[in-house]
Short mmCIF file of C-alpha atoms in Angstrom, two decimals:
data_model
loop_
_atom_site.label_atom_id
_atom_site.label_comp_id
_atom_site.label_asym_id
_atom_site.label_seq_id
_atom_site.Cartn_x
_atom_site.Cartn_y
_atom_site.Cartn_z
CA MET A 206 78.63 36.98 144.96
CA LYS A 207 76.76 33.67 145.06
CA GLY A 208 76.12 32.34 148.55
CA LEU A 209 76.01 35.66 150.41
CA ARG A 210 72.79 37.56 150.93
CA SER A 211 73.55 39.84 153.87
CA ILE A 212 76.76 41.16 155.46
CA ALA A 213 77.93 43.64 158.08
CA VAL A 214 81.02 45.80 157.60
CA THR A 215 82.85 47.67 160.36
CA GLY A 216 84.90 50.66 159.25
CA ALA A 217 82.42 51.15 156.41
CA ALA A 218 83.23 54.85 156.05
CA GLY A 219 86.89 54.11 155.33
CA ARG A 220 88.52 53.39 151.99
CA ILE A 221 88.52 49.59 152.29
CA GLY A 222 85.23 49.24 154.12
CA ARG A 223 83.55 51.43 151.51
CA ALA A 224 85.05 49.32 148.72
CA ILE A 225 83.65 46.15 150.30
CA CYS A 226 80.21 47.75 150.69
CA ASN A 227 80.20 48.95 147.08
CA GLU A 228 81.27 45.58 145.70
CA ALA A 229 78.69 43.78 147.82
CA ARG A 230 75.89 46.04 146.63
CA ARG A 231 76.96 45.50 143.03
CA ASN A 232 76.33 41.82 143.75
CA ASP A 233 72.89 42.49 145.29
CA ILE A 234 74.09 41.72 148.82
CA HIS A 235 72.37 43.55 151.67
CA VAL A 236 74.92 45.58 153.64
CA VAL A 237 74.86 46.98 157.16
CA GLY A 238 77.69 49.52 157.26
CA ILE A 239 79.06 50.48 160.67
CA ASP A 240 81.58 53.16 161.60
CA ALA A 241 82.53 55.46 164.46
CA ILE A 242 82.31 58.36 161.99
CA PRO A 243 78.70 59.29 161.24
CA CYS A 244 77.79 59.58 157.57
CA ASP A 245 74.88 58.85 155.26
CA GLY A 246 73.85 55.21 155.06
CA ILE A 247 76.13 54.10 157.87
CA VAL A 248 75.24 53.25 161.47
CA LYS A 249 77.38 55.02 164.06
CA ALA A 250 78.86 52.57 166.56
CA ASP A 251 82.04 51.92 168.51
CA VAL A 252 83.62 48.53 167.84
CA ARG A 253 84.07 48.11 171.59
CA ASP A 254 80.30 48.26 172.15
CA THR A 255 79.61 44.54 171.91
CA ASN A 256 75.91 44.80 172.71
CA GLN A 257 75.18 47.32 169.98
CA LEU A 258 77.25 45.39 167.46
CA SER A 259 75.50 42.11 168.21
CA ARG A 260 72.15 43.74 167.40
CA LEU A 261 73.55 45.21 164.19
CA PHE A 262 75.01 41.84 163.14
CA GLU A 263 71.68 40.00 163.42
CA GLY A 264 70.92 38.35 160.08
CA ALA A 265 74.42 38.94 158.67
CA GLU A 266 75.97 35.86 157.11
CA CYS A 267 79.46 37.36 157.31
CA VAL A 268 81.09 40.12 159.33
CA PHE A 269 83.91 42.06 157.66
CA HIS A 270 86.04 43.77 160.29
CA CYS A 271 87.91 46.68 158.70
CA ALA A 272 87.63 49.25 161.50
CA GLY A 273 90.74 50.25 163.40
CA LEU A 274 93.69 52.58 163.67
CA HIS A 275 96.17 52.43 160.80
CA ALA A 276 99.73 53.42 159.91
CA PRO A 277 99.00 57.17 159.58
CA HIS A 278 97.78 57.17 163.20
CA VAL A 279 101.16 56.04 164.59
CA GLY A 280 102.55 58.90 166.65
CA LEU A 281 99.18 60.64 166.70
CA GLN A 282 97.42 58.11 168.92
CA SER A 283 98.84 56.49 172.05
CA GLU A 284 99.86 52.85 172.19
CA ASP A 285 97.07 52.22 174.69
CA THR A 286 94.55 53.63 172.22
CA PHE A 287 95.93 51.38 169.47
CA LYS A 288 95.55 48.37 171.75
CA SER A 289 92.07 49.36 172.83
CA ILE A 290 90.74 49.83 169.30
CA ASN A 291 92.71 47.26 167.31
CA ILE A 292 92.89 44.44 169.87
CA ASP A 293 90.01 44.96 172.30
CA GLY A 294 87.86 46.15 169.42
CA THR A 295 88.53 42.96 167.45
CA ALA A 296 87.69 40.84 170.49
CA SER A 297 84.43 42.78 170.86
CA VAL A 298 83.51 42.30 167.19
CA LEU A 299 84.17 38.56 167.50
CA ARG A 300 81.96 38.28 170.59
CA ALA A 301 79.21 40.22 168.86
CA ALA A 302 79.40 37.95 165.81
CA GLU A 303 79.12 34.90 168.06
CA THR A 304 76.12 36.36 169.91
CA ALA A 305 74.40 37.21 166.63
CA GLY A 306 74.99 33.71 165.26
CA THR A 307 77.15 34.90 162.37
CA ASP A 308 79.32 32.01 161.20
CA ARG A 309 81.77 33.74 158.83
CA PHE A 310 84.30 36.43 159.66
CA VAL A 311 86.81 38.31 157.48
CA LEU A 312 89.53 40.42 159.08
CA THR A 313 91.35 43.16 157.21
CA SER A 314 95.03 43.08 158.13
CA THR A 315 98.15 44.45 156.43
CA THR A 316 101.23 43.35 154.52
CA ALA A 317 103.18 45.86 156.64
CA VAL A 318 103.55 43.15 159.30
CA TYR A 319 106.30 41.61 157.12
CA GLY A 320 108.62 44.55 157.79
CA GLY A 321 110.38 46.82 155.33
CA GLY A 322 112.22 46.29 152.08
CA ALA A 323 115.78 45.26 151.39
CA ALA A 324 118.70 47.52 152.20
CA ASN A 325 120.31 49.40 149.30
CA ASP A 326 123.04 46.84 148.70
CA GLU A 327 120.83 43.76 149.02
CA PRO A 328 118.55 41.95 146.55
CA ALA A 329 114.88 42.80 146.85
CA ARG A 330 112.78 40.81 149.30
CA TRP A 331 110.31 38.35 147.76
CA ILE A 332 107.54 38.16 150.33
CA ASP A 333 104.87 35.49 150.55
CA GLU A 334 102.98 33.84 153.38
CA THR A 335 105.97 31.70 154.39
CA CYS A 336 107.96 34.80 155.40
CA PRO A 337 108.11 35.66 159.11
CA SER A 338 106.35 38.67 160.56
CA LEU A 339 108.69 41.56 161.42
CA PRO A 340 106.54 44.14 163.24
CA ARG A 341 108.12 47.57 163.64
CA THR A 342 105.36 49.74 165.09
CA ILE A 343 102.39 49.48 167.44
CA TYR A 344 100.18 49.34 164.35
CA HIS A 345 101.90 46.17 163.13
CA SER A 346 101.92 44.45 166.52
CA THR A 347 98.25 45.18 167.20
CA LYS A 348 97.26 43.85 163.78
CA LEU A 349 99.15 40.63 164.51
CA GLU A 350 97.38 40.31 167.85
CA ALA A 351 94.04 40.89 166.13
CA GLU A 352 94.88 38.10 163.67
CA ALA A 353 95.68 35.78 166.58
CA LEU A 354 92.33 36.55 168.20
CA VAL A 355 90.49 35.67 165.00
CA ILE A 356 92.38 32.41 164.57
CA ALA A 357 91.71 31.46 168.21
CA ALA A 358 87.98 32.18 167.81
CA THR A 359 87.43 29.87 164.86
CA GLY A 360 85.94 26.44 165.38
CA GLN A 361 82.59 24.69 165.22
CA HIS A 362 80.56 27.90 165.06
CA LEU A 363 82.88 30.32 163.25
CA THR A 364 85.08 30.17 160.16
CA ALA A 365 87.31 33.03 159.06
CA SER A 366 89.66 34.50 156.49
CA ILE A 367 92.41 37.04 157.12
CA VAL A 368 93.30 39.49 154.34
CA ARG A 369 96.78 41.00 154.55
CA LEU A 370 96.12 43.91 152.26
CA GLY A 371 98.82 45.72 150.28
CA ARG A 372 99.27 49.46 149.98
CA CYS A 373 95.95 51.08 149.08
CA PHE A 374 96.41 54.78 149.79
CA PRO A 375 95.28 57.51 147.38
CA GLU A 376 98.57 58.72 145.92
CA PRO A 377 99.97 60.59 142.90
CA ALA A 378 99.55 58.53 139.72
CA ARG A 379 103.28 57.94 139.28
CA LEU A 380 103.69 56.48 142.77
CA MET A 381 100.53 54.44 142.48
CA ALA A 382 101.76 52.81 139.27
CA ILE A 383 105.13 51.98 140.85
CA TYR A 384 103.58 50.45 143.94
CA ARG A 385 101.17 48.34 141.93
CA LEU A 386 104.12 46.68 140.26
CA SER A 387 105.16 45.13 143.54
CA ARG A 388 103.04 45.82 146.62
CA GLY A 389 99.97 47.96 145.99
CA ILE A 390 96.34 47.19 145.25
CA ASN A 391 93.42 49.06 143.74
CA GLU A 392 90.55 49.67 146.16
CA ARG A 393 88.06 47.92 143.87
CA ASP A 394 90.29 44.85 143.82
CA SER A 395 90.50 45.04 147.60
CA GLY A 396 86.70 44.93 147.85
CA ARG A 397 86.53 41.92 145.54
CA ALA A 398 89.34 40.16 147.43
CA HIS A 399 87.42 40.45 150.70
CA LEU A 400 84.23 39.06 149.20
CA HIS A 401 86.11 36.14 147.66
CA ALA A 402 87.83 35.56 151.00
CA ALA A 403 84.39 35.35 152.62
CA MET A 404 83.57 32.41 150.37
CA ALA A 405 86.73 30.55 151.41
CA THR A 406 86.67 30.87 155.20
CA GLY A 407 88.11 28.08 157.33
CA VAL A 408 88.68 26.97 160.91
CA ASP A 409 92.45 27.54 160.73
CA PRO A 410 92.79 30.58 158.49
CA MET A 411 96.21 31.42 157.10
CA PRO A 412 96.64 35.18 156.71
CA MET A 413 96.96 35.75 152.97
CA ILE A 414 98.45 38.56 150.91
CA ALA A 415 96.15 40.58 148.64
CA THR A 416 97.99 42.81 146.18
CA ALA A 417 97.90 43.52 142.46
CA ARG A 418 99.32 40.86 140.18
CA THR A 419 103.06 41.46 139.80
CA PRO A 420 104.91 41.14 136.48
CA PHE A 421 107.99 39.97 138.37
CA GLN A 422 109.05 36.42 139.14
CA ARG A 423 110.88 34.75 141.95
CA GLY A 424 114.55 34.98 141.00
CA ASP A 425 114.25 38.61 139.88
CA GLU A 426 115.36 39.89 143.29
CA PRO A 427 118.92 40.96 142.30
CA ARG A 428 117.74 42.69 139.12
CA LEU A 429 115.03 44.58 141.00
CA THR A 430 117.70 46.43 142.93
CA HIS A 431 120.60 46.56 140.45
CA SER A 432 119.16 46.65 136.89
CA LEU A 433 115.53 47.62 137.25
CA ARG A 434 115.07 49.51 133.97
CA ALA A 435 116.30 46.57 131.90
CA LEU A 436 114.02 44.23 133.84
CA LEU A 437 111.03 46.53 133.32
CA GLU A 438 111.77 46.80 129.58
CA GLU A 439 111.74 43.01 129.44
CA ARG A 440 108.69 42.29 131.61
CA CYS A 441 106.45 45.31 131.07
CA PRO A 442 107.66 47.61 128.26
CA TYR A 443 104.36 49.54 128.38
CA PHE A 444 105.33 50.73 131.85
CA VAL A 445 108.66 52.14 130.65
CA GLU A 446 107.18 53.64 127.48
CA THR A 447 104.43 55.40 129.43
CA PHE A 448 106.82 56.75 132.05
CA ASP A 449 109.14 58.07 129.34
CA ARG A 450 106.27 59.65 127.40
CA LEU A 451 104.91 61.39 130.49
CA GLY A 452 108.33 62.52 131.66
CA TRP A 453 108.02 60.50 134.84
CA VAL A 454 111.23 59.28 136.46
CA LEU A 455 111.56 55.52 136.78
CA PRO A 456 112.52 54.27 140.23
CA ASP A 457 116.14 53.20 140.67
CA ARG A 458 115.15 50.06 142.52
CA ILE A 459 112.28 48.11 144.01
CA ASP A 460 113.04 46.83 147.49
CA ARG A 461 110.28 44.22 147.91
CA VAL A 462 107.60 42.27 146.07
CA TYR A 463 104.48 40.90 147.72
CA ASP A 464 103.32 37.70 146.04
CA SER A 465 99.52 37.34 146.16
CA SER A 466 99.34 34.14 144.10
CA ARG A 467 98.22 32.00 147.06
CA ALA A 468 95.16 34.19 147.69
CA GLN A 469 94.41 34.30 143.98
CA ASN A 470 94.42 30.49 143.84
CA GLN A 471 92.71 29.66 147.13
CA TRP A 472 90.09 32.41 147.01
CA ASN A 473 89.47 32.07 143.26
CA TRP A 474 90.20 35.78 143.03
CA ALA A 475 91.91 37.70 140.24
CA PRO A 476 93.05 41.32 140.70
CA LEU A 477 91.91 43.32 137.68
CA HIS A 478 93.38 46.79 138.20
CA GLY A 479 97.16 46.67 138.25
CA PHE A 480 99.86 49.13 137.20
CA ALA A 481 98.57 49.36 133.62
CA SER A 482 95.09 50.34 134.79
CA SER A 483 96.45 53.02 137.08
CA MET A 484 98.48 54.58 134.26
CA LYS A 485 95.58 54.48 131.80
CA GLU A 486 93.32 56.17 134.33
CA SER A 487 95.86 58.92 134.92
CA THR A 488 96.43 59.68 131.23
CA THR A 489 92.82 59.68 129.97
#
């Protein structure tokens, strides 16, 4: 990635942090990986330890902040713990970046802040950056507060990007293919999206959606919930043919589509591993 020589990544032992580290190293970028979980090649640190972080960030041209509690932790961790790690932790990482003189910052956020999908009798939701946030859990609300902290911290000495990342869990191949039609993303694409976002930081960063490229178009919302098979046969026949050949059941409906075209355009980023890639990987 031209223009970046050294970065620091919090949450480097996690799925997204690891993807960023791997993509950076493929581009000959020096990486300092940081995580609360000790593992090979990663420095153990708590994101709330500002002093330790500031030392680790020295020389980094960009800090990628992926560390935090996520959706699977809801109900397992207290709301106070969510606030401490996701909000106070983000504030600590920002202070450490400022102390270290790092002038670029990329925050990993989530498309889950937009709320759920359409009800059974409603057209699918077409979701882009103009849609309002509809937080439903402590995870969503703390991610929104973390975004606000990043936006407030930008200015003369810091520019930032905010990546609202789509679904990126390891899942059965059938589910993964379905989600990548409308709201999922491959982990390699997530790593590339973050690095491209780092090259497009600004002083008033709009949180942007990063998901796989969808075959659907605005205006498809009614068909996504009422005549999905016909729409799939029209837009992506390979998807239907592969599902039929494998004996996989097509979904009855898709309740939402996340549109990542703004991030693709503004970050000069193109997701490469969509639904077709996930199906090819699962059948070879």
